[in-house]
mmCIF file of C-alpha atoms in Angstrom:
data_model
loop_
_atom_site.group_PDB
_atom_site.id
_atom_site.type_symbol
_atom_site.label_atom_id
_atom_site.label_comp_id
_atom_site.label_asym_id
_atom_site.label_seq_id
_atom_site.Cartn_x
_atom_site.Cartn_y
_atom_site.Cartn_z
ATOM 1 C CA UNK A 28 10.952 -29.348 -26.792
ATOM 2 C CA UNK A 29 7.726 -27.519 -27.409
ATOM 3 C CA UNK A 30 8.020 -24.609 -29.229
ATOM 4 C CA UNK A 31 5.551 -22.051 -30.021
ATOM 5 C CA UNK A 32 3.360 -23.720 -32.807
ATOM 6 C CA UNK A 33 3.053 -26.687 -29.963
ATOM 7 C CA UNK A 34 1.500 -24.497 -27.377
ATOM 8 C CA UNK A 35 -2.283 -24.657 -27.379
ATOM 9 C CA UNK A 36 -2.153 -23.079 -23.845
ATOM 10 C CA UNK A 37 -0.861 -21.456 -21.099
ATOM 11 C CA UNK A 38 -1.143 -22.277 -16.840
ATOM 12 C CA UNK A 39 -1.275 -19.055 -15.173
ATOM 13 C CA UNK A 40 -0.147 -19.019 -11.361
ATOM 14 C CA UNK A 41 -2.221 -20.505 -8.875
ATOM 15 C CA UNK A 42 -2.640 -17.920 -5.863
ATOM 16 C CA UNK A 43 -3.346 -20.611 -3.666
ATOM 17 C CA UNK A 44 -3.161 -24.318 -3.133
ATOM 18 C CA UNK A 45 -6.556 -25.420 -0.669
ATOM 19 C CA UNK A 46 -10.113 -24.553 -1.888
ATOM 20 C CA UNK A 47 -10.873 -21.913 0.690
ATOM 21 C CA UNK A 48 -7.644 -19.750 0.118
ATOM 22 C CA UNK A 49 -8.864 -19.879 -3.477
ATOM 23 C CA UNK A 50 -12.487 -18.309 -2.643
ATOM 24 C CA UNK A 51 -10.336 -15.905 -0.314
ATOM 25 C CA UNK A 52 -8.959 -14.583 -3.445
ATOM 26 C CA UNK A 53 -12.013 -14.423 -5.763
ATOM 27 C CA UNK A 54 -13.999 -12.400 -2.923
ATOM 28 C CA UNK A 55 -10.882 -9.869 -2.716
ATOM 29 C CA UNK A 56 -10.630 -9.489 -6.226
ATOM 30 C CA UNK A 57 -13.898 -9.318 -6.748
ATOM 31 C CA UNK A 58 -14.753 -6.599 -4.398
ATOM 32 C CA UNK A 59 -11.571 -4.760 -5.737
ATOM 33 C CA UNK A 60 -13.164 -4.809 -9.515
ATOM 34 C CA UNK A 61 -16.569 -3.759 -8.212
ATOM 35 C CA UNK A 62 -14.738 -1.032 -6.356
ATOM 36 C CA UNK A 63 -13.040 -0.248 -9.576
ATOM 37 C CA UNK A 64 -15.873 -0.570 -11.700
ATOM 38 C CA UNK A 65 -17.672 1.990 -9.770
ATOM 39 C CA UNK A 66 -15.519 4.468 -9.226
ATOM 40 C CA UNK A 67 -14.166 4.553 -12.760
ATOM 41 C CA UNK A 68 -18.138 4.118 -13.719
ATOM 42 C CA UNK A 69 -18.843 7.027 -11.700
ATOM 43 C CA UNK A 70 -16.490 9.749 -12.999
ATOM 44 C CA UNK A 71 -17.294 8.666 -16.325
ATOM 45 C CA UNK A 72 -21.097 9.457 -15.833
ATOM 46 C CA UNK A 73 -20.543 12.991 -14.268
ATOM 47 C CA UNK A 74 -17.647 14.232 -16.599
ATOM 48 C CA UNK A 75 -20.190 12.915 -19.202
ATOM 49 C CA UNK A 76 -23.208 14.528 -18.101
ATOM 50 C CA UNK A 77 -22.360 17.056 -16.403
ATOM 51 C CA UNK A 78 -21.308 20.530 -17.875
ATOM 52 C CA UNK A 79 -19.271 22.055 -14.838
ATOM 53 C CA UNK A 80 -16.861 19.231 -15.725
ATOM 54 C CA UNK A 81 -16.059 20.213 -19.198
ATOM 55 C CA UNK A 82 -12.801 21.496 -18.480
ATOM 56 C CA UNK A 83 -9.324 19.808 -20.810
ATOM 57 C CA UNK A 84 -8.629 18.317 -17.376
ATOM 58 C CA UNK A 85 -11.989 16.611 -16.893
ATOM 59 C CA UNK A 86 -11.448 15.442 -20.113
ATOM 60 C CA UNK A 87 -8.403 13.174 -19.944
ATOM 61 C CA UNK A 88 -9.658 12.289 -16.489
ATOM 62 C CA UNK A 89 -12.460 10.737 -18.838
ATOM 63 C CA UNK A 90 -9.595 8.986 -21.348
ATOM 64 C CA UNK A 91 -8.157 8.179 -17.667
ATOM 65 C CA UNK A 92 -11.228 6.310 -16.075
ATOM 66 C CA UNK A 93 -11.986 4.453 -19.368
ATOM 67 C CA UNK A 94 -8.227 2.893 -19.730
ATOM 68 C CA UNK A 95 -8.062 2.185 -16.128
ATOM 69 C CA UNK A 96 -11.329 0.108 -16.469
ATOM 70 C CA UNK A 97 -9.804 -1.493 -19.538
ATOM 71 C CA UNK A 98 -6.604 -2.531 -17.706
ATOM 72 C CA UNK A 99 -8.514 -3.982 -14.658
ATOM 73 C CA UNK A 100 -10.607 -5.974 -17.219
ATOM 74 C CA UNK A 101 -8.194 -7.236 -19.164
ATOM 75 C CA UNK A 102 -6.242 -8.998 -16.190
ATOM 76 C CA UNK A 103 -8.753 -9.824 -12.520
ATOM 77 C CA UNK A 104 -11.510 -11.291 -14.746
ATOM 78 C CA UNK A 105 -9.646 -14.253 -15.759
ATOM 79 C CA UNK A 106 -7.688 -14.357 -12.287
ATOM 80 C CA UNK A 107 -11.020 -14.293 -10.648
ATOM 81 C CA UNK A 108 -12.500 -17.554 -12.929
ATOM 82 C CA UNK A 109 -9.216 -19.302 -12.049
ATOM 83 C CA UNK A 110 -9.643 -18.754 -8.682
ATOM 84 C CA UNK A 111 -13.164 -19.661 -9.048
ATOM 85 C CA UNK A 112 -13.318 -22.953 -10.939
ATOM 86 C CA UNK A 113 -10.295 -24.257 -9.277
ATOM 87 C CA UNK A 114 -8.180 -23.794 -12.473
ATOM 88 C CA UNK A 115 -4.744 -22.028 -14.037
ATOM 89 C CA UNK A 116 -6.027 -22.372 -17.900
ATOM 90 C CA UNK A 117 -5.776 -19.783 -20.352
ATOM 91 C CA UNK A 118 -5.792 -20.447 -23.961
ATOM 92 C CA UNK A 119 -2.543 -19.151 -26.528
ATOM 93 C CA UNK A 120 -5.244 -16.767 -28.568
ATOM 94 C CA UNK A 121 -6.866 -15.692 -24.774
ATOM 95 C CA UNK A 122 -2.794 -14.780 -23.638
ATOM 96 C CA UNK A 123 -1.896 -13.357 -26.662
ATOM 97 C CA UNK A 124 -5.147 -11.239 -26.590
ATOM 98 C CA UNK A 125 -4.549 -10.162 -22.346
ATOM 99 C CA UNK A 126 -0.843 -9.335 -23.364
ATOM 100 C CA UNK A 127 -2.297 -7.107 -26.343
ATOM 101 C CA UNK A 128 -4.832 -4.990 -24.583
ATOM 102 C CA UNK A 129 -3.136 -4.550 -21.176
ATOM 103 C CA UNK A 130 0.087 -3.393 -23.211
ATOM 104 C CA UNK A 131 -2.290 -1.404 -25.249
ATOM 105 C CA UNK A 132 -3.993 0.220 -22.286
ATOM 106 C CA UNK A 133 -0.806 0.516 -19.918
ATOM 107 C CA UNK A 134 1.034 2.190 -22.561
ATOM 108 C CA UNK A 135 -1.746 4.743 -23.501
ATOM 109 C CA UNK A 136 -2.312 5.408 -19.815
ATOM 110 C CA UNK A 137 0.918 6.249 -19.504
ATOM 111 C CA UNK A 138 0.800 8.607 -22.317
ATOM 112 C CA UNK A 139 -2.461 10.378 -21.179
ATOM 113 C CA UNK A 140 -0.901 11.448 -17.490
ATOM 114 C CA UNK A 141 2.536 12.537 -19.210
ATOM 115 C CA UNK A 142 -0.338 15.421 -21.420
ATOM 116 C CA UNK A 143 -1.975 15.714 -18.358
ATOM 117 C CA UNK A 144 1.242 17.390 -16.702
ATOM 118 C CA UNK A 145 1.291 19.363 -19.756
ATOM 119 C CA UNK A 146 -2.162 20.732 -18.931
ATOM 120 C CA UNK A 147 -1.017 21.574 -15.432
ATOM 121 C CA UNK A 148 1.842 23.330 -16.468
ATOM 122 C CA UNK A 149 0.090 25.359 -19.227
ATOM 123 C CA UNK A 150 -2.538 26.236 -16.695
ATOM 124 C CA UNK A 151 -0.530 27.141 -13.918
ATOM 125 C CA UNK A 152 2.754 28.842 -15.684
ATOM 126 C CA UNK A 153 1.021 29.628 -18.817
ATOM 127 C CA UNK A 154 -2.572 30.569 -17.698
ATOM 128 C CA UNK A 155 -2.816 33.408 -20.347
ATOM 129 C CA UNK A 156 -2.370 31.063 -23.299
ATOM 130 C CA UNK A 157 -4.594 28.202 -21.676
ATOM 131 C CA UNK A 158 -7.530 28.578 -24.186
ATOM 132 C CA UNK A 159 -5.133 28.782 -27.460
ATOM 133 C CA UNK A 160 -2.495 25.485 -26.200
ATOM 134 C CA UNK A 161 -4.558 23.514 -24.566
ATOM 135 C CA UNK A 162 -8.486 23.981 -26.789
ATOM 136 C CA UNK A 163 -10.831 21.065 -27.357
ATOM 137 C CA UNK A 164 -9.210 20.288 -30.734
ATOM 138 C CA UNK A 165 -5.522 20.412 -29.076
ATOM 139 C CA UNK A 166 -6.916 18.039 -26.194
ATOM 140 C CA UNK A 167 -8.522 15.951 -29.037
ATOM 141 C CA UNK A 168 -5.016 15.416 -30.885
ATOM 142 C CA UNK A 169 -3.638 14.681 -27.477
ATOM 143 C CA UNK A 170 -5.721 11.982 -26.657
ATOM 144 C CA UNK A 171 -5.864 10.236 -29.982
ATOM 145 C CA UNK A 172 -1.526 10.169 -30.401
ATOM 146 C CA UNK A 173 -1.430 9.020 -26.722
ATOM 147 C CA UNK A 174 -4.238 6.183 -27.518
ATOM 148 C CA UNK A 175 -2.278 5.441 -30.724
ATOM 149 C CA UNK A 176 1.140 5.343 -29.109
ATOM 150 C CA UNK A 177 -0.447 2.889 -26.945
ATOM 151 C CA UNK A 178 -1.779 0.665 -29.567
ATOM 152 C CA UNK A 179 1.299 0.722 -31.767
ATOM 153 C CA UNK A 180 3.636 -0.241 -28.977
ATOM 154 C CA UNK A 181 1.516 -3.367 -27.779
ATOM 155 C CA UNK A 182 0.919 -4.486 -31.719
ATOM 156 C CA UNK A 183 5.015 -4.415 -31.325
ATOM 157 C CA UNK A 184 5.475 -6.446 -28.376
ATOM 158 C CA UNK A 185 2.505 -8.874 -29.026
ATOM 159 C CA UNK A 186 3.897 -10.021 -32.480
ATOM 160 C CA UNK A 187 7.595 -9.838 -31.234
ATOM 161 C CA UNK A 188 6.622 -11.569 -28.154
ATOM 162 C CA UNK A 189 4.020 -14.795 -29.672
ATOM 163 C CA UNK A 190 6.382 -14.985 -32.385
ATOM 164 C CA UNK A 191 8.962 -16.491 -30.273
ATOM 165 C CA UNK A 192 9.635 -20.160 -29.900
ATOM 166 C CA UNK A 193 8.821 -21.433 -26.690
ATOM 167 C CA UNK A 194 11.337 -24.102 -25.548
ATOM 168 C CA UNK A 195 10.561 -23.997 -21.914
ATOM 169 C CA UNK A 196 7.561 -25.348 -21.270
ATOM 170 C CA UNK A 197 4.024 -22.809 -20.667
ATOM 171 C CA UNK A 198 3.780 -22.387 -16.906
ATOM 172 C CA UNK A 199 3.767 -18.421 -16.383
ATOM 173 C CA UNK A 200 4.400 -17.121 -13.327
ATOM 174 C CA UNK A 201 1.717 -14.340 -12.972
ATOM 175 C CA UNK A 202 -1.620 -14.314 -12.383
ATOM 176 C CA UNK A 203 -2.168 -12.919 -15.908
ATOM 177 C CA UNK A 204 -0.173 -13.225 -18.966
ATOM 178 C CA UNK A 205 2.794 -10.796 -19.109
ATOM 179 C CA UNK A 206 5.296 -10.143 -21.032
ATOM 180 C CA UNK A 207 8.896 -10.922 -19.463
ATOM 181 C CA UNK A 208 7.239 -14.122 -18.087
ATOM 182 C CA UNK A 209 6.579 -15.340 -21.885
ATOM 183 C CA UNK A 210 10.054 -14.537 -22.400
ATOM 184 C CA UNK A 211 10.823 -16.879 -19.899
ATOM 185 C CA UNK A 212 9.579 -19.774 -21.958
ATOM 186 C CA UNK A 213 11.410 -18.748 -25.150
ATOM 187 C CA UNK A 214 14.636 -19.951 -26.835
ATOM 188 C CA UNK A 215 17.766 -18.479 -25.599
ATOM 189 C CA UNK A 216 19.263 -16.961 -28.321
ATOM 190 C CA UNK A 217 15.624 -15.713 -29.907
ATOM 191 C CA UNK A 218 14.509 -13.476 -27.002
ATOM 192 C CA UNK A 219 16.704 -10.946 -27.987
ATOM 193 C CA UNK A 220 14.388 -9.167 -31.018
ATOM 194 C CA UNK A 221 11.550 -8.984 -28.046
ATOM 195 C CA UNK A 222 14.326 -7.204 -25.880
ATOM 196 C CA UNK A 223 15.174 -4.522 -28.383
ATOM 197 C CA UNK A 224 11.312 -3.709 -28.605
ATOM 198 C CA UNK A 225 11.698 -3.393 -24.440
ATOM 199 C CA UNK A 226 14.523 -1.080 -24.842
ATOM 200 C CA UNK A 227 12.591 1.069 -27.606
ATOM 201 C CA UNK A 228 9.613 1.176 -24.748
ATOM 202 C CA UNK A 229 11.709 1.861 -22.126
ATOM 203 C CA UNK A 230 13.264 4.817 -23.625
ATOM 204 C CA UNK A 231 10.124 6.317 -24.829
ATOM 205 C CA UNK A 232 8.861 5.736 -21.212
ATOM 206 C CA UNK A 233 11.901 7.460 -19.753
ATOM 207 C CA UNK A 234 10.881 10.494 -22.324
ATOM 208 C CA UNK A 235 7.805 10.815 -20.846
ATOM 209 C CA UNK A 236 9.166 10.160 -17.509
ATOM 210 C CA UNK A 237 11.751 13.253 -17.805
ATOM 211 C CA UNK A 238 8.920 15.566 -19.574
ATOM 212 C CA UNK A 239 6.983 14.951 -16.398
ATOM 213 C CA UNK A 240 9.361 15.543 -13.737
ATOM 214 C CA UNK A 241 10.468 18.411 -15.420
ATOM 215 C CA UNK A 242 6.997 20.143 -15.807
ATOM 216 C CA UNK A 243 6.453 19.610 -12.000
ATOM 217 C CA UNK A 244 9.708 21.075 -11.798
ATOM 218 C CA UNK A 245 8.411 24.647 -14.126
ATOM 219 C CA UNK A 246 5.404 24.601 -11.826
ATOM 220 C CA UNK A 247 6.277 23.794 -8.165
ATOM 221 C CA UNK A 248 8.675 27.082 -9.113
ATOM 222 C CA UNK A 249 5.844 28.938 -10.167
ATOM 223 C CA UNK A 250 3.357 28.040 -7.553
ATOM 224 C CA UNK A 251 6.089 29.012 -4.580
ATOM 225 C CA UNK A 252 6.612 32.587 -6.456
ATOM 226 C CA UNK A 253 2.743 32.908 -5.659
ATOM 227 C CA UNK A 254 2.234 36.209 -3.726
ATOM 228 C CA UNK A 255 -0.837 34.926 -2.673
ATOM 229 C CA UNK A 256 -1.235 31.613 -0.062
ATOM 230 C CA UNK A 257 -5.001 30.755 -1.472
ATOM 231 C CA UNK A 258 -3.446 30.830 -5.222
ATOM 232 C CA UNK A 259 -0.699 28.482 -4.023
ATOM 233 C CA UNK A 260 -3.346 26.438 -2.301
ATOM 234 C CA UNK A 261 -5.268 25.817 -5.024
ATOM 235 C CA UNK A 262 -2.784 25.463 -7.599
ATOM 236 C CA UNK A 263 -1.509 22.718 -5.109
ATOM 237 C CA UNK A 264 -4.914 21.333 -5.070
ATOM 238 C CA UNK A 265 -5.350 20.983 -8.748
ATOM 239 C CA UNK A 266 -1.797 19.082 -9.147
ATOM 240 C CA UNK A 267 -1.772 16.643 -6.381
ATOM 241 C CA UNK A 268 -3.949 14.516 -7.200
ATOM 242 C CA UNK A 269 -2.527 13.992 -10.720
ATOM 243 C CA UNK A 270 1.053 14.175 -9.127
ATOM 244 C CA UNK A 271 -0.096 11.043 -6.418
ATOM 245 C CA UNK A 272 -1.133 8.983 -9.209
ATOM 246 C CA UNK A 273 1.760 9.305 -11.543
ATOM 247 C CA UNK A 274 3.573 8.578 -8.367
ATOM 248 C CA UNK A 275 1.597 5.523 -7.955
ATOM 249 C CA UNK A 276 1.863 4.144 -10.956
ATOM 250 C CA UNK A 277 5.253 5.069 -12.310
ATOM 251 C CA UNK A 278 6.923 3.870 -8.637
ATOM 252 C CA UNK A 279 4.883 0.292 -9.465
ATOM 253 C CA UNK A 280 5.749 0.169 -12.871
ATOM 254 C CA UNK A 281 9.357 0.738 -12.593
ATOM 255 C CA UNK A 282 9.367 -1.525 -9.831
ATOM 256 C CA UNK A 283 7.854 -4.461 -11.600
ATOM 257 C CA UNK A 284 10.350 -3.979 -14.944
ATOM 258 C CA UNK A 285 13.627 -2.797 -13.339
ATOM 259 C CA UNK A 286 14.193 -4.756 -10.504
ATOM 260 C CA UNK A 287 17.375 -6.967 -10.332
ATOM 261 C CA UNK A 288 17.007 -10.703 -10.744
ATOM 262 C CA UNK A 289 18.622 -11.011 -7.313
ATOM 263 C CA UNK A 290 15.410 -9.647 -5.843
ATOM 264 C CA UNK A 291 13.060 -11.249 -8.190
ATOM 265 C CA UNK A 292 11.047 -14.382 -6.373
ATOM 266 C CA UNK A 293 7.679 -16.251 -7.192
ATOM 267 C CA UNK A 294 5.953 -14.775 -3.836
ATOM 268 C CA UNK A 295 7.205 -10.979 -4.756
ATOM 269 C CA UNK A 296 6.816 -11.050 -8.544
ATOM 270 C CA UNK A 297 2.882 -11.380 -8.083
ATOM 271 C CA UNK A 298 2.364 -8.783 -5.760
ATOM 272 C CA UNK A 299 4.268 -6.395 -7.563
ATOM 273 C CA UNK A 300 2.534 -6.385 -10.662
ATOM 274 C CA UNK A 301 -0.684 -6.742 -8.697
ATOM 275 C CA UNK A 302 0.023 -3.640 -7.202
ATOM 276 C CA UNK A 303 0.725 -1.917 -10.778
ATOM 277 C CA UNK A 304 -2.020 -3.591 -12.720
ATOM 278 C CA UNK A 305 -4.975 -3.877 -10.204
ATOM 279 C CA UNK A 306 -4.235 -1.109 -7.348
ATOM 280 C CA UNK A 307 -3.736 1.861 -9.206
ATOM 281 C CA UNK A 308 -7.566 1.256 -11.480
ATOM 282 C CA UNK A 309 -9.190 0.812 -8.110
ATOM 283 C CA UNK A 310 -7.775 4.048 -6.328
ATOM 284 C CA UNK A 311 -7.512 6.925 -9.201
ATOM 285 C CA UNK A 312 -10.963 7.822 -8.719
ATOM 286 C CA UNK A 313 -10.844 8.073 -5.251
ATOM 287 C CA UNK A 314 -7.528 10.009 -5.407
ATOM 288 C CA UNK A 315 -8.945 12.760 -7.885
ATOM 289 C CA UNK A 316 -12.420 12.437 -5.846
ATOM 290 C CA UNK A 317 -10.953 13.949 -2.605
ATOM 291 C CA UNK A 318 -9.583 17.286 -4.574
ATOM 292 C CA UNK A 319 -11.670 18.119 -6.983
ATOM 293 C CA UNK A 320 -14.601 19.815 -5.140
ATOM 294 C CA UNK A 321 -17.172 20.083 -8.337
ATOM 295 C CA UNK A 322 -16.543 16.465 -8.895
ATOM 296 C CA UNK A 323 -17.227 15.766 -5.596
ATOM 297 C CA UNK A 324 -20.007 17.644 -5.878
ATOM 298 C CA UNK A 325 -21.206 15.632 -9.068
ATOM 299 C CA UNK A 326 -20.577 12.536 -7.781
ATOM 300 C CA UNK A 327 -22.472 12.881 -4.322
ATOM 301 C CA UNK A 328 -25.315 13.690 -6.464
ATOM 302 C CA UNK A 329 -25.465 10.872 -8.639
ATOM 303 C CA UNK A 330 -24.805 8.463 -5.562
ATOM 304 C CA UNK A 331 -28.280 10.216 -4.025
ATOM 305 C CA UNK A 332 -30.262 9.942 -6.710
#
């Protein structure tokens, strides 16, 4: 049997079997990465450029756009050559790599909306201490543990994973090179190290999970003991958008990992992690977009000009 020394590469999943369904799927994924590109390309420039959007929140929104353009990169590139050149290719050092940096970027995204609902809830139940909890050098620490936290969990799971034996075969079936669908391919009774590093993840996700739900908790209770209906509109306004796409992306997420086998198949598996790896990149901007007036604002005027 081949085991991982053997393995020079790996076959991704085909989306499609005739020529025509196969330039089907490079067109929609390649208008979905342009559509990603410059939406996450866009908020980047104004928060960038653009003073009004200075704020801590504008900020992680920035850390925000730049993972989700990493993520999107990392996976519909490839899928898109594939699709392309007629092909399922991927080399062991190009799989290892994609497992790496989509881990890595996943994991920090993760991290960066669980501080954002931090910065909601200071703002909104602690507005008086805003400036001293939640300053440029706080929001500086922030970032870096949650990009660090990222990186240190996916330089766990990539060596655990590649360091696996494979005994069954390299045929993944995903469209990019995942993690439980290497596992797939290993040894029986060597998987096991690689599933202690998932539990580790998946309680530190289930941290973060908990620390969300229960800040939206502290401040849906604060917003509805607003005397005033404009200050409950616009504290409403400020956490929806941020609210939606933890939504998004936690409901996808979950969906994709937890799922019973019994529901598992090689038509839904793709889709799933399609819609947690490639929908939620391409719609963030335009979620935050439609609430956040000044960047509206922004953005119109870079589209004019």
């Amino acid at each position: 049997m081949p085991n991982s020394s053997s393995v020079s590469e790996f076959l991704l999943l085909a989306f499609a079997d005739t020529r025509e369904l196969q330039l089907l799927h490079f067109a929609l994924f390649l208008g979905i990465y342009l559509a990603a590109l410059l939406g996450n390309g866009l908020i980047l420039t104004a928060v960038a450029c653009d003073h009004r959007l200075h704020t801590p929140m504008d900020f992680f929104l920035l850390n925000l756009a730049l993972l989700d353009l990493g993520s999107i990169s990392t996976t519909l590139p490839k899928a898109m050559a594939n699709a392309l050149w007629d092909t399922r290719a991927i080399s062991y050092q190009g799989c290892a790599a994609q497992v790496f940096f989509f881990a890595f970027l996943i994991g920090a995204e993760f991290y960066v909306l669980t501080v954002m609902s931090y910065d909601r809830y200071v703002a909104i139940c602690k507005p008086l201490h805003y400036g001293s909890l939640v300053g440029s050098r706080a929001c500086a620490q922030m970032a870096a543990a949650a990009w660090g936290s990222g990186f240190l969990n996916a330089v766990l799971h990539t060596a655990t994973t590649f360091s696996l034996p494979l005994c069954q075969g390299n045929a993944v079936d995903q469209f990019f090179c995942e993690i439980p669908q290497i596992l797939k391919l290993s040894c029986s009774d060597a998987y096991l190290r690689e599933l202690g590093a998932l539990v580790c993840s998946v309680s530190l996700f289930f941290g973060s999970f908990i620390f969300i739900v229960v800040s939206y908790v502290l401040i849906f209770r604060a917003v509805l003991r607003m005397p005033s209906e404009q200050g409950r509109h616009k504290a409403f306004s400020a956490c929806l958008p941020h609210l939606a796409v933890v939504s998004l992306f936690v409901s996808t997420v979950m969906f994709a990992y937890l799922k019973t086998p019994s529901i598992s198949s090689p038509s839904l598996d793709p889709l799933v992690s399609f819609l947690y790896s490639v929908v939620p990149p391409a719609l963030n901007p335009l979620i935050y977009s439609m609430r956040n007036q000044e960047l509206k604002d922004v953005l119109w005027k870079l589209i004019t000009r």
